[in-house]
PDB file of C-alpha atoms in Angstrom:
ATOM      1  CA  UNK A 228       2.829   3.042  12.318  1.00 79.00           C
ATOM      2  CA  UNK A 229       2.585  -0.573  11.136  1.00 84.00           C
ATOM      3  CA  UNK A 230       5.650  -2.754  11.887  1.00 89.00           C
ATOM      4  CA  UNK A 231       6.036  -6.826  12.278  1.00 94.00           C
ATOM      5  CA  UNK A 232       8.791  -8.703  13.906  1.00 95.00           C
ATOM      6  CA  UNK A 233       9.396 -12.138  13.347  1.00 96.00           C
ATOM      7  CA  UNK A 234      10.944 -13.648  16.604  1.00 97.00           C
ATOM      8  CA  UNK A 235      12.837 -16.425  15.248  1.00 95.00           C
ATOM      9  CA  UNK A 236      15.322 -16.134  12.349  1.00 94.00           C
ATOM     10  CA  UNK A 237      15.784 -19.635  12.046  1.00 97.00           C
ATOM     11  CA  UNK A 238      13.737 -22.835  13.293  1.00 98.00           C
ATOM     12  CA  UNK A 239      14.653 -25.980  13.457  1.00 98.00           C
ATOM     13  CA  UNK A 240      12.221 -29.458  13.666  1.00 97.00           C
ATOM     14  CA  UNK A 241      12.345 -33.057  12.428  1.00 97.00           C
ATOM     15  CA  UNK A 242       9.879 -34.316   9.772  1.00 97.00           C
ATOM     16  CA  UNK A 243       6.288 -35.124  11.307  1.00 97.00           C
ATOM     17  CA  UNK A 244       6.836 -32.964  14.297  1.00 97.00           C
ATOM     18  CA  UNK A 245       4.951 -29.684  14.549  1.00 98.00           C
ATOM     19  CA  UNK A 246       6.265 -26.047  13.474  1.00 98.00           C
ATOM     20  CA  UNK A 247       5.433 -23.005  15.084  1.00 98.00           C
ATOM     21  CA  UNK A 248       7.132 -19.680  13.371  1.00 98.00           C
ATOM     22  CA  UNK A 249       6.214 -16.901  15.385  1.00 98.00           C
ATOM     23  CA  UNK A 250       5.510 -13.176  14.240  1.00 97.00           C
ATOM     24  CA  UNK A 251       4.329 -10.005  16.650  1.00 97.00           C
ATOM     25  CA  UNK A 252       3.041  -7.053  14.615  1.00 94.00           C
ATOM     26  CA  UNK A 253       1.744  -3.396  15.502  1.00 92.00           C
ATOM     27  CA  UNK A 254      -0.900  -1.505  13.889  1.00 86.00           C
ATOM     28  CA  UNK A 255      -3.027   1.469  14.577  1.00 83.00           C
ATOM     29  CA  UNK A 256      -5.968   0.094  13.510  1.00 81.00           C
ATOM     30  CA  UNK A 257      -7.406  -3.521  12.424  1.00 80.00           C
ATOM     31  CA  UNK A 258      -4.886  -4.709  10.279  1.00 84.00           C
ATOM     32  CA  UNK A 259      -4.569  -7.273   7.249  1.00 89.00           C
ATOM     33  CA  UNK A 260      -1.998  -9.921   8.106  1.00 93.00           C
ATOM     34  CA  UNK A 261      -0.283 -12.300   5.838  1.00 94.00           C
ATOM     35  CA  UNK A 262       2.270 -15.562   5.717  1.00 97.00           C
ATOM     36  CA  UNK A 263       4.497 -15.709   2.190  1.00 95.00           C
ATOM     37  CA  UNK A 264       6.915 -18.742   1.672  1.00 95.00           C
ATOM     38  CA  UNK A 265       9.841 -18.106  -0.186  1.00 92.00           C
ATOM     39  CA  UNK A 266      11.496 -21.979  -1.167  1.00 91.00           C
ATOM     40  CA  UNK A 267      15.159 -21.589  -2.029  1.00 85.00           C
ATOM     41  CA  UNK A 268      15.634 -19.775  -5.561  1.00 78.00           C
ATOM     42  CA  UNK A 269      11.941 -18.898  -5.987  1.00 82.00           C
ATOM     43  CA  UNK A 270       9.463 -16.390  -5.532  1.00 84.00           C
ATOM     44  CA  UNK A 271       7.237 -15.695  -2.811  1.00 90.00           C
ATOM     45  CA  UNK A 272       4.111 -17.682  -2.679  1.00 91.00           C
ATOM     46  CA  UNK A 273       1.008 -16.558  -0.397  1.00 92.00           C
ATOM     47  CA  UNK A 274       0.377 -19.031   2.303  1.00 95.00           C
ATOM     48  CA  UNK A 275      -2.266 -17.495   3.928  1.00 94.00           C
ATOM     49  CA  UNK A 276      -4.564 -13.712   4.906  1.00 92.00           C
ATOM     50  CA  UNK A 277      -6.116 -12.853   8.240  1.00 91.00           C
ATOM     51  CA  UNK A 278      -8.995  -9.625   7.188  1.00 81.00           C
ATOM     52  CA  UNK A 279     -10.724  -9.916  10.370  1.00 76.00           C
ATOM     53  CA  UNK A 280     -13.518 -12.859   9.123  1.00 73.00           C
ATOM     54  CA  UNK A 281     -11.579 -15.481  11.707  1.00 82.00           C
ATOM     55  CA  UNK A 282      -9.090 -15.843  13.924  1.00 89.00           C
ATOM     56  CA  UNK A 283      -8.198 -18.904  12.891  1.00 93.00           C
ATOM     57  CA  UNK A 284      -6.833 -18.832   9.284  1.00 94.00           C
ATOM     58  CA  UNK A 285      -6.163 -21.957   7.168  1.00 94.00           C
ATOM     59  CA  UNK A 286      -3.892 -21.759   4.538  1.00 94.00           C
ATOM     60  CA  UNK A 287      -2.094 -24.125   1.925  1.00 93.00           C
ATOM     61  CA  UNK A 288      -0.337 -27.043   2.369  1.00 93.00           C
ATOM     62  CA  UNK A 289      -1.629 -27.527   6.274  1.00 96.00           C
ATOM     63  CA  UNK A 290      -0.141 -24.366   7.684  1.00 97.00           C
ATOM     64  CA  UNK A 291      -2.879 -22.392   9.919  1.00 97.00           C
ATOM     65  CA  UNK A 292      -2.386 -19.093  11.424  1.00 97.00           C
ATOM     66  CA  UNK A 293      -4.497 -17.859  14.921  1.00 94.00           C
ATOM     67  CA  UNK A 294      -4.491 -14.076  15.138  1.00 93.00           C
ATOM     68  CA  UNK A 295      -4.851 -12.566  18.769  1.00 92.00           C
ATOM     69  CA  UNK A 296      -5.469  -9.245  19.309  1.00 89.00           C
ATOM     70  CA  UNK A 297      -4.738  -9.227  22.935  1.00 91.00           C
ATOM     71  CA  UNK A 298      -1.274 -10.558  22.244  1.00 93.00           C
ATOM     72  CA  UNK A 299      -0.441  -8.640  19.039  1.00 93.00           C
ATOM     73  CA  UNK A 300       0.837 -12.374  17.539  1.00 95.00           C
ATOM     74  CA  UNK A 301      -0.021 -13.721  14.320  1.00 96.00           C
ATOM     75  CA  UNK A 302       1.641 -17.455  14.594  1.00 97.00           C
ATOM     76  CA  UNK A 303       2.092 -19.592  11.845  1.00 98.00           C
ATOM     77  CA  UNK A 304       1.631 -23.159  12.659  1.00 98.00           C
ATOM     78  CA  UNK A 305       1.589 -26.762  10.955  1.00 98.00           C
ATOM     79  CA  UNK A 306       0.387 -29.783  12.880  1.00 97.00           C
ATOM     80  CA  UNK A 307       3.274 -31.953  11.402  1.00 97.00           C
ATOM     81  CA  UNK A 308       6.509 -31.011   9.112  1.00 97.00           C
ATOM     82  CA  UNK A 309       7.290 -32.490   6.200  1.00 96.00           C
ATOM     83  CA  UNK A 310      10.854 -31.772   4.173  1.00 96.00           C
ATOM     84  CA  UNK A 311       9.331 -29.736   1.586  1.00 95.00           C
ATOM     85  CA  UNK A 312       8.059 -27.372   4.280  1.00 97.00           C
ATOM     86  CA  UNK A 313      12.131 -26.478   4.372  1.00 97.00           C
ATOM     87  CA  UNK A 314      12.183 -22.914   2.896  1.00 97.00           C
ATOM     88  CA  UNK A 315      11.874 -19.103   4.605  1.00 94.00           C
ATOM     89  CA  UNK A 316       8.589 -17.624   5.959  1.00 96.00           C
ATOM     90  CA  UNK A 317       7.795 -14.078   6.296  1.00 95.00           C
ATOM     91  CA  UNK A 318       4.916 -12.571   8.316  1.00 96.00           C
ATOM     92  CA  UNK A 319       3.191  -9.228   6.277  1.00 94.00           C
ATOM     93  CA  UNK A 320       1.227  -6.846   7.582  1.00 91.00           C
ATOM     94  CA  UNK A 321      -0.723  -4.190   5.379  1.00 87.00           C
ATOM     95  CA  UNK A 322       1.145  -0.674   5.758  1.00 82.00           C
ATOM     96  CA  UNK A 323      -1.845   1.199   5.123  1.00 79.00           C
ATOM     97  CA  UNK A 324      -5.879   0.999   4.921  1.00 76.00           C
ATOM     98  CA  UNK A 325      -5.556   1.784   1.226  1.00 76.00           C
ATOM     99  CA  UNK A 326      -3.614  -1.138   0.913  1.00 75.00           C
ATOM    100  CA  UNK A 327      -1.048   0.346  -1.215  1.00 78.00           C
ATOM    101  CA  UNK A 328       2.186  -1.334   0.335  1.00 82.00           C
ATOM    102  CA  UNK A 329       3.095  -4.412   2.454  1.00 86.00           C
ATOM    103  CA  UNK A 330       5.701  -4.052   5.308  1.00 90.00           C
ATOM    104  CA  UNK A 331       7.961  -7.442   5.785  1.00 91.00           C
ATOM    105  CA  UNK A 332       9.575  -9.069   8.657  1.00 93.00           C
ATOM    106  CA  UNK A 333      12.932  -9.980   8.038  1.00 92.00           C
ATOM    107  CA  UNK A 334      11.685 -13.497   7.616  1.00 93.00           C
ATOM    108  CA  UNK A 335      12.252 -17.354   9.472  1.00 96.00           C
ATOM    109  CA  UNK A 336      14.453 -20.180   7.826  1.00 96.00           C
ATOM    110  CA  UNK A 337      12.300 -23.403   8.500  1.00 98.00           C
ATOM    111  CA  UNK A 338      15.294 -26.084   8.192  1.00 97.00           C
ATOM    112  CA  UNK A 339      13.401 -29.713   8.726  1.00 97.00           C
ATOM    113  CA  UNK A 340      15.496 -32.523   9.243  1.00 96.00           C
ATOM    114  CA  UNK A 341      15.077 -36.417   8.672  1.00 93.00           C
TER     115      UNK A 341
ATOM    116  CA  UNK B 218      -2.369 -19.620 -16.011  1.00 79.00           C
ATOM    117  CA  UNK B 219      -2.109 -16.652 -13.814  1.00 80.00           C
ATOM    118  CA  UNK B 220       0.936 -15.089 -13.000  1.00 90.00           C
ATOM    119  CA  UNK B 221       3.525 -12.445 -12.951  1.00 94.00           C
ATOM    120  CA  UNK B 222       6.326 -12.804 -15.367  1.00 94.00           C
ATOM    121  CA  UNK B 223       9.628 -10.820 -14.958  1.00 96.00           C
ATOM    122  CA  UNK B 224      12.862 -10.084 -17.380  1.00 97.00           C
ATOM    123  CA  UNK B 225      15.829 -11.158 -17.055  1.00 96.00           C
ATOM    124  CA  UNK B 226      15.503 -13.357 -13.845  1.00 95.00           C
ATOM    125  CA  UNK B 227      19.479 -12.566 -13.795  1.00 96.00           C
ATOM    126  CA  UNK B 228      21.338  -9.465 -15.068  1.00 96.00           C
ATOM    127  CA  UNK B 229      25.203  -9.028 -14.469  1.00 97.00           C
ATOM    128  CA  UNK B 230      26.105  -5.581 -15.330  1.00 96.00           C
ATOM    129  CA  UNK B 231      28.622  -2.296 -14.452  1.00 96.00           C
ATOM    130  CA  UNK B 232      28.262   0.838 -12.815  1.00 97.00           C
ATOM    131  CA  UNK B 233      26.642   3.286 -14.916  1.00 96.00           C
ATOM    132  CA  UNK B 234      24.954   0.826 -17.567  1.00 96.00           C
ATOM    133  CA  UNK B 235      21.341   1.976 -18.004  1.00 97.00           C
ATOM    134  CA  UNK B 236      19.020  -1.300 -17.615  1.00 97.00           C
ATOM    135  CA  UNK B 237      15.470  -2.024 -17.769  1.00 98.00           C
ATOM    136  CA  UNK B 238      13.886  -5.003 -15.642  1.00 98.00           C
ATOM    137  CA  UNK B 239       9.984  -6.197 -16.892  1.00 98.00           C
ATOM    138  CA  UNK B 240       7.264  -6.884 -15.281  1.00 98.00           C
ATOM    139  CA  UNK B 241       4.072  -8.334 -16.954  1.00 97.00           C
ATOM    140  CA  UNK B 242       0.893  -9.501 -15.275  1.00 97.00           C
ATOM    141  CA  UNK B 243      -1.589 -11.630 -16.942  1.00 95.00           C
ATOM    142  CA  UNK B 244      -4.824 -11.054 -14.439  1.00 93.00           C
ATOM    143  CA  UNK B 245      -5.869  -7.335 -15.263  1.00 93.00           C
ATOM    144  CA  UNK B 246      -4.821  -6.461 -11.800  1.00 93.00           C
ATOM    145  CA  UNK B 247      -4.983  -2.341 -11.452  1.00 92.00           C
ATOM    146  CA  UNK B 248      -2.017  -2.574  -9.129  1.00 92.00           C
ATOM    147  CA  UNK B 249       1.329  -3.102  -9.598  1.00 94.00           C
ATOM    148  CA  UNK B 250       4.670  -2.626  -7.451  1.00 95.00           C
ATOM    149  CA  UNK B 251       8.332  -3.387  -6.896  1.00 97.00           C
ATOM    150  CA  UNK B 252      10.505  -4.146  -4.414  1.00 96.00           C
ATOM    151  CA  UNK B 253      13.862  -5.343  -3.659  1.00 96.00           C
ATOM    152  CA  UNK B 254      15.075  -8.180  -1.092  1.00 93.00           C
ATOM    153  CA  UNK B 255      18.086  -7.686   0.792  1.00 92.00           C
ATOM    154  CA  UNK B 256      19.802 -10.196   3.192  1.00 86.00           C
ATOM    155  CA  UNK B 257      18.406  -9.188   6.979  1.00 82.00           C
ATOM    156  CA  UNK B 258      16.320  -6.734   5.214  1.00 85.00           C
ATOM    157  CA  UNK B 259      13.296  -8.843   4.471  1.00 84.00           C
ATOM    158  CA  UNK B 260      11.488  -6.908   1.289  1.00 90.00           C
ATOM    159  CA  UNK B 261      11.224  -3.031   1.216  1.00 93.00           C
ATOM    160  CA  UNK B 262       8.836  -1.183  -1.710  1.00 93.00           C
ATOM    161  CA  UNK B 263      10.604   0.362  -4.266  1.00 97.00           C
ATOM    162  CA  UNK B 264       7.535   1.834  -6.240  1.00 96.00           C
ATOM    163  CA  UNK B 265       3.606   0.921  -6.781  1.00 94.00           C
ATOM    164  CA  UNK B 266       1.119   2.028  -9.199  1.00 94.00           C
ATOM    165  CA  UNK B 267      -2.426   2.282  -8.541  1.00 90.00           C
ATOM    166  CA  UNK B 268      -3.326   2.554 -12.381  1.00 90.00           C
ATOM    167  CA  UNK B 269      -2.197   3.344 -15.870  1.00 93.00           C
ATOM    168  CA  UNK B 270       0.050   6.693 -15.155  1.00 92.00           C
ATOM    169  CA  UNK B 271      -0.464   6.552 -11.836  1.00 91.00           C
ATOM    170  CA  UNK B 272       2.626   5.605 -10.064  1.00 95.00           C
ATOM    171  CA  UNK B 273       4.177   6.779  -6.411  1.00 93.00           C
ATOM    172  CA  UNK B 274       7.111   6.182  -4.197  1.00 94.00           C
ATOM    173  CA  UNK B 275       7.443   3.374  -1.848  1.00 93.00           C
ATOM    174  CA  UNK B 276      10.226   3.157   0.773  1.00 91.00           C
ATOM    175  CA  UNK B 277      13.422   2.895  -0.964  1.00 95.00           C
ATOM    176  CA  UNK B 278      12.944   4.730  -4.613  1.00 96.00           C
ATOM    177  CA  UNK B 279      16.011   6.117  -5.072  1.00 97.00           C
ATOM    178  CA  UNK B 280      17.898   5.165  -8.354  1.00 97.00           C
ATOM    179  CA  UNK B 281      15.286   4.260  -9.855  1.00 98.00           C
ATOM    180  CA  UNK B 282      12.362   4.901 -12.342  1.00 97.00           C
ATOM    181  CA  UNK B 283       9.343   3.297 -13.184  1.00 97.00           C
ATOM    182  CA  UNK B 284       6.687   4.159 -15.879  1.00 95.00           C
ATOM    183  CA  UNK B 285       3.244   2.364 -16.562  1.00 97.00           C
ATOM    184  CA  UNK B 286       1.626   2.983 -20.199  1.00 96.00           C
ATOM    185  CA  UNK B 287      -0.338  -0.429 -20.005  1.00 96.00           C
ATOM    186  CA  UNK B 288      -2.228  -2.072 -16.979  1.00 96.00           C
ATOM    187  CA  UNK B 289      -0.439  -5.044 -17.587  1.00 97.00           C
ATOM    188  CA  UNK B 290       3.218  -4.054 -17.608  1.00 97.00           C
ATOM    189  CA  UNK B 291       5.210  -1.797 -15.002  1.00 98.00           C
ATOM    190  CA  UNK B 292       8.982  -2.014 -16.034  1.00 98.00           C
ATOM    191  CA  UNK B 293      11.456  -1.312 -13.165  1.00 98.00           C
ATOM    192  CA  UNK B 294      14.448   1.769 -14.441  1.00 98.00           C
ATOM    193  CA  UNK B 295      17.679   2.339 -13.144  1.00 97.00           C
ATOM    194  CA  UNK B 296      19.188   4.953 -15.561  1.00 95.00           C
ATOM    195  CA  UNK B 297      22.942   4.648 -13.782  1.00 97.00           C
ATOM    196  CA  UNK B 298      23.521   1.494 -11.629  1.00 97.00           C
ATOM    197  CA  UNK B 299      26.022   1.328  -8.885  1.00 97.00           C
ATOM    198  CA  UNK B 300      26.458  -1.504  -6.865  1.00 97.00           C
ATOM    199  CA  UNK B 301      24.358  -0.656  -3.643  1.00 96.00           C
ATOM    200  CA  UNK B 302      21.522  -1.758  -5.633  1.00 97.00           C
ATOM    201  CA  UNK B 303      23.012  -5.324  -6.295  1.00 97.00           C
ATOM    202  CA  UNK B 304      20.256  -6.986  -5.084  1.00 97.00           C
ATOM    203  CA  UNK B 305      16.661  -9.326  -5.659  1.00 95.00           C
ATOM    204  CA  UNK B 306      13.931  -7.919  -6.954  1.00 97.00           C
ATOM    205  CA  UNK B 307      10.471  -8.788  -7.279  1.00 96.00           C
ATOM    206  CA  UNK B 308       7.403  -7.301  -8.943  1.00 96.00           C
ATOM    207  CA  UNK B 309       4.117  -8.093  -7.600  1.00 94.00           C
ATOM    208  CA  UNK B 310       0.326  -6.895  -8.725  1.00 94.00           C
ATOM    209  CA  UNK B 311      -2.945  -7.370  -6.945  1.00 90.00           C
ATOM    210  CA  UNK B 312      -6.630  -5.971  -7.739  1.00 86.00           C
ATOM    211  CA  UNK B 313      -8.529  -3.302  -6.312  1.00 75.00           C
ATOM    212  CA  UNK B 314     -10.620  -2.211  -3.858  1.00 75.00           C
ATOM    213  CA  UNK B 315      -9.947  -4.957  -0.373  1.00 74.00           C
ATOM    214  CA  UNK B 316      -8.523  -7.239  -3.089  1.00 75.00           C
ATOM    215  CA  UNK B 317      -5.486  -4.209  -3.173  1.00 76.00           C
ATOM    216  CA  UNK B 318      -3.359  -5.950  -0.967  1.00 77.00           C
ATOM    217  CA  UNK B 319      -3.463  -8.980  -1.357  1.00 83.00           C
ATOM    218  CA  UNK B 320      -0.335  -8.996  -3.601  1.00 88.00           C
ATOM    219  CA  UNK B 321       1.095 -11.780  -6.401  1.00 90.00           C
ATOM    220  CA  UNK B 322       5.013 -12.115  -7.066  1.00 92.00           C
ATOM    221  CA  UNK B 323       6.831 -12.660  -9.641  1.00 93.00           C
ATOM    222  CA  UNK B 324       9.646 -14.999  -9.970  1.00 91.00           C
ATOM    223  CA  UNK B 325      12.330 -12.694  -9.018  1.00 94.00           C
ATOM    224  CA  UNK B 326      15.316 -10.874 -10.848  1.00 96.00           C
ATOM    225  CA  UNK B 327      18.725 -11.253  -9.443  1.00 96.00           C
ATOM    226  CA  UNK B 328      20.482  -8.401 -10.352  1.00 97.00           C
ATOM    227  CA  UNK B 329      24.537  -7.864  -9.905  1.00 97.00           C
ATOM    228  CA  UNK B 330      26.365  -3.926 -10.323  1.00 97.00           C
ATOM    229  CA  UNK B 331      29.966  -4.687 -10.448  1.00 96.00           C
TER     230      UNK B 331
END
């Protein structure tokens, strides 16, 4: 069975220093693997996908995710925060092949101080 | 532009006051689904629909009813509210084929069973 947790519920970093929100999944078989933002009062936006072309997976606004297999991780990092990174992050994975649902973690609250 | 509209984004109602939330996508995506976001709970499917009159259960369907007589609109039905299904809810749609889950939200409903 699919499942992803999200190890952090809420991170913590000061503008211009790096973020790292980290998310473990399981899957029976080669899985599609996604970063949402949700900003406060909105709906969720699609950062990023991971289908198996690269490990390495840039997204929007600077965020990059590096899927390892040998780890199970799927990592969502950004080289340097800025204050409209604040918002919550949730790591997907695909709950089938058919691709007919999307299992959520229960999500990270990126707070990003001055 | 593309998107995903829903209405109301907010709905205060009572127990047992039938309601109807929409959902209307603008990209001629085959699939469509909802699902509700609870605090701790990340998001958890409600229903999907593959095509016109095609719809199936996701993870948490009961309460509700959905119907889908046009590819671009999948309204979300709950005949008899009660207030365990207070909650956020989003509609999202995607394309077919490996396109399927790659999903698009809309804005959100906030919806409150008193």
């Amino acid at each position: 069975a699919q499942s992803v947790t999200q190890l952090d519920s809420h991170v913590s970093v000061s503008e211009g220093t790096p973020v790292l929100l980290r998310c473990n999944y399981s899957s029976s078989y080669s899985p599609s693997l996604f970063w949402y933002v949700q900003h406060p009062n909105k709906g969720l936006q699609l950062l990023l996908k991971y289908t198996s072309a690269a490990t390495l997976v840039k997204g929007i606004n600077g965020f990059e995710a590096e899927f390892k297999k040998s780890e199970t991780s799927f990592h969502l990092t950004k080289p340097s925060a800025h204050m409209s990174d604040a918002a919550e992050y949730f790591c997907v994975v695909s709950a089938n092949q058919a691709g007919t649902a999307l299992i959520f973690g229960k999500g990270t609250t990126l707070s990003v101080s001055s | 532009e593309a998107q995903v509209t829903q209405n109301p984004r907010y709905l205060i109602t009572v127990t047992g006051k039938k309601l109807t939330v929409t959902c209307s996508q603008n990209m001629n995506h085959e699939y469509m689904s909802w699902y509700r976001q609870d605090p701790g709970l990340g998001l958890r499917q409600i229903y999907y629909s593959m095509n016109v009159e095609v719809t199936d259960k996701g993870d948490v369907p009961e309460g509700y009813k959905v119907s889908r007589k046009e590819k671009r609109n999948f309204p979300l039905i709950l005949e008899s509210p009660s207030p365990n299904q207070t909650s956020l809810y989003f509609c999202a749609s995607s394309g077919g084929g490996p396109l399927r889950d790659t999903q698009y939200f809309g804005p959100g409903t906030r919806l409150t069973v008193l």
